[in-house]
Coordinates of C-alpha atoms and ligand atoms in Angstrom, one line a residue:
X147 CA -51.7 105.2 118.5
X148 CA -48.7 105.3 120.8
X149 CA -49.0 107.9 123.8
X150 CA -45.0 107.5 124.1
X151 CA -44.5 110.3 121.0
X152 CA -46.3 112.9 123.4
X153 CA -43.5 111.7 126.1
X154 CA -42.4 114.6 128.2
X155 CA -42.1 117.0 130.9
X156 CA -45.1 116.0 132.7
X157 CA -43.7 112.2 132.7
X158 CA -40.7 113.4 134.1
X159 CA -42.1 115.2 136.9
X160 CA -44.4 112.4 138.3
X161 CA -41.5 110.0 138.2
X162 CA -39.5 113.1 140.2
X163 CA -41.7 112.7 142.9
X164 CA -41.4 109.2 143.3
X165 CA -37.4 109.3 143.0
X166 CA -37.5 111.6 145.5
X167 CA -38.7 109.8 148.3
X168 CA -37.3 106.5 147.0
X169 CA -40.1 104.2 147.5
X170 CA -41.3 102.4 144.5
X171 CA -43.2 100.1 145.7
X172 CA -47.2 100.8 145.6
X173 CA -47.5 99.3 148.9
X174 CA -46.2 100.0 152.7
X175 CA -43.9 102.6 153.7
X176 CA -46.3 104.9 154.7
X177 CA -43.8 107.4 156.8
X178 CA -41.2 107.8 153.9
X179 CA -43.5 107.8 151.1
X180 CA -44.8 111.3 152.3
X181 CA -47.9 110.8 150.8
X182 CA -46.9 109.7 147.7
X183 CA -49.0 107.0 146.1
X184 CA -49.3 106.6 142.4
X185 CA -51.1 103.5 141.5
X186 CA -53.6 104.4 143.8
X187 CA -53.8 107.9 142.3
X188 CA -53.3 106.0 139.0
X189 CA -56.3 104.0 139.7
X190 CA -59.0 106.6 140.6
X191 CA -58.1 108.8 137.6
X192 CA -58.9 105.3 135.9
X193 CA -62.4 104.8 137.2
X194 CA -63.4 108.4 136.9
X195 CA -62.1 109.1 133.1
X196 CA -63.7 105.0 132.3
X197 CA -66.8 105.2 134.3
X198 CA -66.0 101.9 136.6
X199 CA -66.5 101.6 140.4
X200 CA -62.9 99.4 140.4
X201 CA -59.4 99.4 138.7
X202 CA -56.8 97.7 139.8
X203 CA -53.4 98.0 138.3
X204 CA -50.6 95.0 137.2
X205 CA -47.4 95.0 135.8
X206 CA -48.8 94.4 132.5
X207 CA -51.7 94.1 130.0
X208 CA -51.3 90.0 130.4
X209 CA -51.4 90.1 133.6
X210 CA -54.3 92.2 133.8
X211 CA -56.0 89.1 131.9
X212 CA -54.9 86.1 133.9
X213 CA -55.6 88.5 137.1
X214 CA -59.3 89.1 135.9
X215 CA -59.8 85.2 134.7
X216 CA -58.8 84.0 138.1
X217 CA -60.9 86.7 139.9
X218 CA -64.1 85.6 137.6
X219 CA -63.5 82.1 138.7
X220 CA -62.2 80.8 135.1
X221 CA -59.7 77.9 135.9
X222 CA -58.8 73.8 134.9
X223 CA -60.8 72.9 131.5
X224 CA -63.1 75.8 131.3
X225 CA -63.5 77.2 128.0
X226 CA -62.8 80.3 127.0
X227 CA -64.3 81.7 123.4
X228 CA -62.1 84.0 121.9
X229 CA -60.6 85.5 118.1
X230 CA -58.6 84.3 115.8
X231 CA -57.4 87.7 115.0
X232 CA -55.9 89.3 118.1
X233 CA -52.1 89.5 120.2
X234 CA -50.4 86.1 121.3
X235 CA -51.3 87.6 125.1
X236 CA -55.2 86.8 124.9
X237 CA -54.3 83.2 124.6
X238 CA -51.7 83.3 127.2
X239 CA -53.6 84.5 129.6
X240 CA -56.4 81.6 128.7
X241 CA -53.4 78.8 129.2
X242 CA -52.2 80.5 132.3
X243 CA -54.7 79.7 134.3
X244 CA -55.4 75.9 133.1
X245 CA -58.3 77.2 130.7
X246 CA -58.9 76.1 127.3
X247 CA -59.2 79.0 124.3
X248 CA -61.3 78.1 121.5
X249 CA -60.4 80.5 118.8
X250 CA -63.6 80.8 116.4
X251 CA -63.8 83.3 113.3
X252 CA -63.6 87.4 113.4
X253 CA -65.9 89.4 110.6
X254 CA -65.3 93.0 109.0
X255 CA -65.6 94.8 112.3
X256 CA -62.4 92.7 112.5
X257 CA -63.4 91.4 116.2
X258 CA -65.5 88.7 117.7
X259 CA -68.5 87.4 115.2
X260 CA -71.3 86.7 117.4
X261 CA -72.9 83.8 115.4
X262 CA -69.5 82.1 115.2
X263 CA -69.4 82.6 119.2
X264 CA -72.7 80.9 119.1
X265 CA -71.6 78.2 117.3
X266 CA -69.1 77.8 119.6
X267 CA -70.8 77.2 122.6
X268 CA -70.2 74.0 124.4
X269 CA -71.7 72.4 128.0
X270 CA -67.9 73.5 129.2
X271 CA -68.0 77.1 128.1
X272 CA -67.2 79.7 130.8
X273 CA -66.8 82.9 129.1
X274 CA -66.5 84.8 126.1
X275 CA -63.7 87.5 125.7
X276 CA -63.9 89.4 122.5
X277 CA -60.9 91.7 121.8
X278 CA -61.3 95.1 120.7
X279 CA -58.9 95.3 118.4
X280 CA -56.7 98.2 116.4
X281 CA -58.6 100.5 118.3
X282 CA -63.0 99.9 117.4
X283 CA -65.0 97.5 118.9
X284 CA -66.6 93.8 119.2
X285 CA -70.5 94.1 119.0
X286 CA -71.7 94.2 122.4
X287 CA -75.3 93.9 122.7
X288 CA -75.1 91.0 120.2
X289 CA -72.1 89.4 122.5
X290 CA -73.7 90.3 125.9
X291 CA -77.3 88.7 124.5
X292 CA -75.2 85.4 124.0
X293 CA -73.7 85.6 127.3
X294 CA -77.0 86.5 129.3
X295 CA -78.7 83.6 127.3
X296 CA -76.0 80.9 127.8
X297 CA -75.3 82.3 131.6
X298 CA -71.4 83.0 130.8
X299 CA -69.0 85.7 131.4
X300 CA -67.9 88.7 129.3
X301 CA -64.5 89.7 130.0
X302 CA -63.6 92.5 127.4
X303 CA -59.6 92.5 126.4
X304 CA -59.7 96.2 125.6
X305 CA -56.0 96.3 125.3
X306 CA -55.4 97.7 121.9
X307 CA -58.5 100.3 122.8
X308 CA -57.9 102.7 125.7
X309 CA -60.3 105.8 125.0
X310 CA -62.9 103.8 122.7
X311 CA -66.7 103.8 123.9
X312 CA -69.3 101.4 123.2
X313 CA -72.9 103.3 123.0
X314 CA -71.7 105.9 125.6
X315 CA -69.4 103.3 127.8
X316 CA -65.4 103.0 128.0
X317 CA -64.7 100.0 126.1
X318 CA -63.7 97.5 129.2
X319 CA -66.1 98.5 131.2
X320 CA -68.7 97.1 129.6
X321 CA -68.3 93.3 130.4
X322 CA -68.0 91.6 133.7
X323 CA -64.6 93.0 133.6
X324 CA -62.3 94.9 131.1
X325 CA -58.6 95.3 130.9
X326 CA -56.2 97.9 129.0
X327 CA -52.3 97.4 128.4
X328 CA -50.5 100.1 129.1
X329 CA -46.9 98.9 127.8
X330 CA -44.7 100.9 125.5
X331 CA -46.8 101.1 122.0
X332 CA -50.2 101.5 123.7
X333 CA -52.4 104.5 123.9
X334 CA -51.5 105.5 127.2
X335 CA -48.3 103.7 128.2
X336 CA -46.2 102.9 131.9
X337 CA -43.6 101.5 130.1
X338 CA -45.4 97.9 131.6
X339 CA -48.5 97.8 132.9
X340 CA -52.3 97.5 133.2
X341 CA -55.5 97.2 134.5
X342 CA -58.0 95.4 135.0
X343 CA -61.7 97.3 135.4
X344 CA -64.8 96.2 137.1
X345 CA -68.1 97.4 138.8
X346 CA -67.6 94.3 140.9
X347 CA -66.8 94.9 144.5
X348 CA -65.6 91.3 145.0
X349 CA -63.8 91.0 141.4
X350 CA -61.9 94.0 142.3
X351 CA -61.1 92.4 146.1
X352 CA -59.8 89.4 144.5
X353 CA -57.6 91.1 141.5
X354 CA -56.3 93.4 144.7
X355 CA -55.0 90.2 146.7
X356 CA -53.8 88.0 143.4
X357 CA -51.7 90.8 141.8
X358 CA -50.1 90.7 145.5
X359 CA -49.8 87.2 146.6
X360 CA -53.3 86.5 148.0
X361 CA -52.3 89.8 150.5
X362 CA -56.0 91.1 152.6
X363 CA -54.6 94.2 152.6
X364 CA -56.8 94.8 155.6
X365 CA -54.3 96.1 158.0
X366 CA -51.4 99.3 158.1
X367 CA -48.7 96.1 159.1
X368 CA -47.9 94.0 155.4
X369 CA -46.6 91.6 157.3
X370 CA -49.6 90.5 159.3
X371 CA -51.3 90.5 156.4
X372 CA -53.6 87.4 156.1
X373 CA -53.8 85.3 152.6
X374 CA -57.0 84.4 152.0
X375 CA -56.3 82.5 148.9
X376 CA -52.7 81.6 147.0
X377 CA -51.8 85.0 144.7
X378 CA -48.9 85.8 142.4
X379 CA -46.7 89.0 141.8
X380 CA -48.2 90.9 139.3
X381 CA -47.7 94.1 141.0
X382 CA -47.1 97.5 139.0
X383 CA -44.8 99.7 140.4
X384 CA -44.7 103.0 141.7
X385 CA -42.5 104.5 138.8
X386 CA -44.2 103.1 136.3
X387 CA -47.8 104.3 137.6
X388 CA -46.0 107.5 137.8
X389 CA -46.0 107.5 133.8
X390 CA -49.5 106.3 133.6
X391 CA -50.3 109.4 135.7
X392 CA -48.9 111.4 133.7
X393 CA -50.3 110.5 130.3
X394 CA -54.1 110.0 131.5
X395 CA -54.0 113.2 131.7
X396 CA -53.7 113.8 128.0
X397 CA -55.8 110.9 126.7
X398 CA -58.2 113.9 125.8
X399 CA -54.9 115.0 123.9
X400 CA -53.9 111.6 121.9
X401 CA -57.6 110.7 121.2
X402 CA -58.7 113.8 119.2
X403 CA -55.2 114.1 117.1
X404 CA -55.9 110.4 116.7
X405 CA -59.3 111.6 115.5
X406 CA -58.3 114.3 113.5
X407 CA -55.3 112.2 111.4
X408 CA -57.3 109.2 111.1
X409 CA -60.3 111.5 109.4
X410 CA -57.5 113.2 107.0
X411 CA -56.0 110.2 106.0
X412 CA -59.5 108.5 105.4
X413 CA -60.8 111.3 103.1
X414 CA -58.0 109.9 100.5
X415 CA -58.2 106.5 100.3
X416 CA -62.3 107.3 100.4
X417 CA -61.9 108.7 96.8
X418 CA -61.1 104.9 95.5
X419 CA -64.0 103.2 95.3
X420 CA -62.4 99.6 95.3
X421 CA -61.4 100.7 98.8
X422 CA -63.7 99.8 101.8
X423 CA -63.4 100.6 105.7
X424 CA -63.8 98.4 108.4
X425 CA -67.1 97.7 110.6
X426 CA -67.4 99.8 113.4
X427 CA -70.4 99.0 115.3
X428 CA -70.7 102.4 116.6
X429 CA -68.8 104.7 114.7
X430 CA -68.7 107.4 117.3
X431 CA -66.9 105.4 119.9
X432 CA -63.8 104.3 117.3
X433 CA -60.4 105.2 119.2
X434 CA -59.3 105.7 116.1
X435 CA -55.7 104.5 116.7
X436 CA -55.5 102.6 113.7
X437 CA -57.1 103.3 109.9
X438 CA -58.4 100.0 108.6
X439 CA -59.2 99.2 105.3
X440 CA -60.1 96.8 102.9
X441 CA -59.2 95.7 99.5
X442 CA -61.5 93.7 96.9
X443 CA -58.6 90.3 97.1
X444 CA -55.9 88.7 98.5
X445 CA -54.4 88.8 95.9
X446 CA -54.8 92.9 95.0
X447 CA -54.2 93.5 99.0
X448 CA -50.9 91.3 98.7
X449 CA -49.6 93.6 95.3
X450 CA -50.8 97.0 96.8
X451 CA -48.1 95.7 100.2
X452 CA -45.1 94.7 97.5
X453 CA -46.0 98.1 96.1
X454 CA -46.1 100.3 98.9
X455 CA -43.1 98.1 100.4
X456 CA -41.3 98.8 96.9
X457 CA -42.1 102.6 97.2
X458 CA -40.6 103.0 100.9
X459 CA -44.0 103.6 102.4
X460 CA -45.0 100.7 104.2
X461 CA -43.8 102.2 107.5
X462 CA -46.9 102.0 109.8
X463 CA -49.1 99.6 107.7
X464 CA -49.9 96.1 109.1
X465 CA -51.4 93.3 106.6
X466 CA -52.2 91.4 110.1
X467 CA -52.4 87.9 108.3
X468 CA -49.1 87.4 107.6
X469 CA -47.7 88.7 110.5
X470 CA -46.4 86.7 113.3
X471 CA -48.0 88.0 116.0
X472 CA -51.8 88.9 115.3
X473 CA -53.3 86.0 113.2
X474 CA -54.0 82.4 113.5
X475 CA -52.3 81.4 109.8
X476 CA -48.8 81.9 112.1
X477 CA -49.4 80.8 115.4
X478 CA -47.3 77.5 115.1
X479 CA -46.2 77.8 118.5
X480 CA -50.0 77.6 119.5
X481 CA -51.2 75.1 117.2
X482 CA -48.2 72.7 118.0
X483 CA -48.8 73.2 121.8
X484 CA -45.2 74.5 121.9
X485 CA -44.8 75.3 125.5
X486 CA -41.7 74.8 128.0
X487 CA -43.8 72.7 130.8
X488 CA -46.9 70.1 129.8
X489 CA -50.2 71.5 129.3
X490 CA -53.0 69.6 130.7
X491 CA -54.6 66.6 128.4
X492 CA -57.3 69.0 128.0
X493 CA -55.1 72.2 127.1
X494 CA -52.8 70.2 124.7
X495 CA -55.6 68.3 122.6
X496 CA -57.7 71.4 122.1
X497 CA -54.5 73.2 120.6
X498 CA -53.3 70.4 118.6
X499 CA -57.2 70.5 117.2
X500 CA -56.6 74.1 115.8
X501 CA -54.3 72.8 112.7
X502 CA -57.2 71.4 111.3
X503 CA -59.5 74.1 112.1
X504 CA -61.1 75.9 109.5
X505 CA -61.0 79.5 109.8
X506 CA -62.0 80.5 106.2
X507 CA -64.3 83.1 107.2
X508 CA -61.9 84.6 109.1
X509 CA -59.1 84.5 106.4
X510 CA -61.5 85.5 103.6
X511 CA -61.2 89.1 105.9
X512 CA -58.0 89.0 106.9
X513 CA -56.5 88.2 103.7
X514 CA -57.8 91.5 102.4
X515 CA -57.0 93.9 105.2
X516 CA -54.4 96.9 106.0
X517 CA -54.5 98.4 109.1
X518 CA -52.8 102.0 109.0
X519 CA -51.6 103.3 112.4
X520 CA -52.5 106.8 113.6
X521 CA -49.5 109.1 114.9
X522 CA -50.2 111.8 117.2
X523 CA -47.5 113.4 115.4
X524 CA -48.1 113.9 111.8
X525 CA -48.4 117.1 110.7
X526 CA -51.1 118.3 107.9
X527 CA -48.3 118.2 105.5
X528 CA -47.4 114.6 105.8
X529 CA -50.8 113.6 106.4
X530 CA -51.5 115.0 102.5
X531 CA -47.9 113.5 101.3
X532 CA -48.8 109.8 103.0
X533 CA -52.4 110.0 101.5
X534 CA -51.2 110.9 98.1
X535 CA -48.9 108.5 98.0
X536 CA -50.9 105.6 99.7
X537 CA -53.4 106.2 96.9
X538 CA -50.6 106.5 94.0
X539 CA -50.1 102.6 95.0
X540 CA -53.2 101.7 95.1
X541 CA -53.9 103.4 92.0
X542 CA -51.4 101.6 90.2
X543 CA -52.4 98.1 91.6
X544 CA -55.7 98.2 90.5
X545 CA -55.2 99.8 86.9
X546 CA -52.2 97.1 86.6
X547 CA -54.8 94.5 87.5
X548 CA -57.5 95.6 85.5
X549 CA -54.6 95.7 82.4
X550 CA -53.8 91.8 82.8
X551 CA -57.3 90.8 83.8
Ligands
PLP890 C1 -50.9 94.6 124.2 C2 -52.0 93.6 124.3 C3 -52.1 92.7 125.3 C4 -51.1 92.5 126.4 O1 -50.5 93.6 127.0 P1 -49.1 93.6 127.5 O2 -49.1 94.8 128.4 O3 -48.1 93.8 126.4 O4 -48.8 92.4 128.3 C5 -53.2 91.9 125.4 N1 -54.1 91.9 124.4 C6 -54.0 92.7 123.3 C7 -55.1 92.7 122.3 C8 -52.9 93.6 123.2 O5 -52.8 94.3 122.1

């Protein structure tokens, strides 16, 4: 998954250039830059490997989503549809700009499920973001049907899925607008950063003049900039774009090892026949960052984690549902409206609804699935020594199971 384990010399030498002129900001200076400029470098080699007309960087993934929510006009009590399953950031982002998520059920492709989107709309519904998550993809012609027929917006969070393509597209270019993160442990990483993509000349505009506090950015002098609207500071720097640089350049690199592991290690777990893979709407455009798999039960999933945890080889495997960051179950802070400054009436009672939310559909998948991450660094060997020993648990899971049933 991680670009940062194919961290080197080429890293170092785009962050040279900007330490040796000493300006890291992205904007100004144009004498003593000396023609340096790496987000905007940074931000064509995004549109040209994605296929978008616009990217526009920020200082992180979350950003990249509040940035694009308030450039699509998504604001005080809209509602935003979104997954159960997914990082703490895609609700953040919804709360940040006085937006309401409504969290509805994922299915086996482990992403949005377009009749529980249905389901979910509401006279106050504003978009749908469906998060491409561990790497595959939401189904977007069912999603983009819904939103074409209920006249709402498709913001992809394509965070967790930098390289993955949708029938031919980039995943995040797709929907009105897309972002990726590009922070330590994603494909291609900054350090901190991220994007938000578009084929919208005026989305783009506005992203370009929030990340930078409402700035035109019409003229050569910052300072007589005008401020068309109120902005933040979500600006990425130069040194960070620097690494972004860098590692674009080898997305070809990470994405067929990731391809190439994620097939070996498949090819073993395929010979148990208890075992099944998630959906993947369109099996060519899986990122393959992360291996995800299914067992029959909770209950089997939950022994085949003790066993692997009990064998030292749990290293790299998630079981998503109980883990504090990904899944619904453990969002306390979320469902008690746990927040340092009040939420709006609207924000608050739409959280505090979530505890007695059912999201059985959602758990009835979760409950069974391991997601495997991909490194760029395993070699044959320890592909074939993981593999064999990932199924020696499994093995003795289901034999143990089949003993006491
Ligand atoms: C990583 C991630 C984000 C946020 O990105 P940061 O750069 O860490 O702020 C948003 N959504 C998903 C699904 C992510 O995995």
């Amino acid at each position: 998954m991680p670009g940062f384990e194919l961290f080197g010399t080429e890293e170092r030498k785009e962050v040279n250039d900007v330490l040796e002129t000493g300006i890291l900001m992205r904007y100004g200076f144009d004498g003593p830059r000396k023609g340096i400029w790496k987000a905007q470098e940074l931000e064509k080699a995004i549109t040209e490997v994605f296929g978008c007309k616009y990217a526009h960087l920020t200082s992180s993934g979350t950003a990249a989503l509040t940035t694009a929510m308030a450039a699509l006009n998504i604001g005080a009590g809209d509602e935003v549809i979104m997954p159960s399953f997914t990082f703490v950031a895609s609700f953040e982002a919804v709360l940040s700009v006085g937006a309401v998520p409504v969290l509805v059920n994922v299915d086996e492709t482990l992403t949005l499920s377009p009749a529980a989107v249905k389901a979910a709309i509401t006279p106050k519904t504003k978009c749908v973001m469906p998060v491409h998550m561990c790497g595959s993809m939401a189904d977007l012609d069912a999603l983009k049907t819904i939103c074409t027929e209920h006249n709402l917006i498709l913001l992809e969070d394509a965070c967790q899925s930098i390289g993955g393509t949708y029938k031919g597209k980039a995943l995040g270019t797709i929907g009105h607008a897309g972002t990726f993160s590009f922070d330590f442990v994603k494909t291609i990483t900054c350090g901190e950063g991220g994007v938000v993509m578009t084929n919208s000349e005026d989305v783009w505009t506005k992203c370009d003049g929030y990340t930078d506090h409402g700035h035109d950015h019409k003229g050569v002098d910052r300072g007589a900039d005008l401020h068309p609207f109120i902005g933040y500071n979500f600006r990425i720097s130069e040194l960070h774009a620097a690494v972004g640089l860098a590692q674009i350049r080898k997305l070809d690199t990470f994405l067929s090892l990731q391809r190439k592991n994620n097939k070996a290690l498949r090819a073993y777990l395929e010979t148990i026949p208890e075992v099944s893979f998630r959906k993947v709407p369109d099996e060519a455009g899986d990122s393959c960052s992360f291996l995800s798999w299914f067992l029959p039960s909770e209950e089997l999933t939950k022994a085949v984690i003790a066993e692997m945890k009990e064998q030292g080889i749990l290293a790299g495997n998630f079981y998503w549902y109980a883990n504090n960051w990904h899944y619904i179950s453990k969002w306390d802070h979320l469902k008690n409206a746990t927040t340092l400054n009040r939420l709006s009436d609207v924000q608050q009672q739409a959280l505090l609804k979530l505890k007695d939310t059912s999201f059985a559909a959602s758990d009835a998948v979760m409950s069974r699935c391991i997601s495997t991450a991909i490194s760029l660094l395993w070699t044959e060997e320890q592909i074939k020594e993981k593999g064999e020993k990932m199924v020696a648990a499994i093995k003795k899971v289901l034999t143990s199971a089949t003993v006491h049933a």
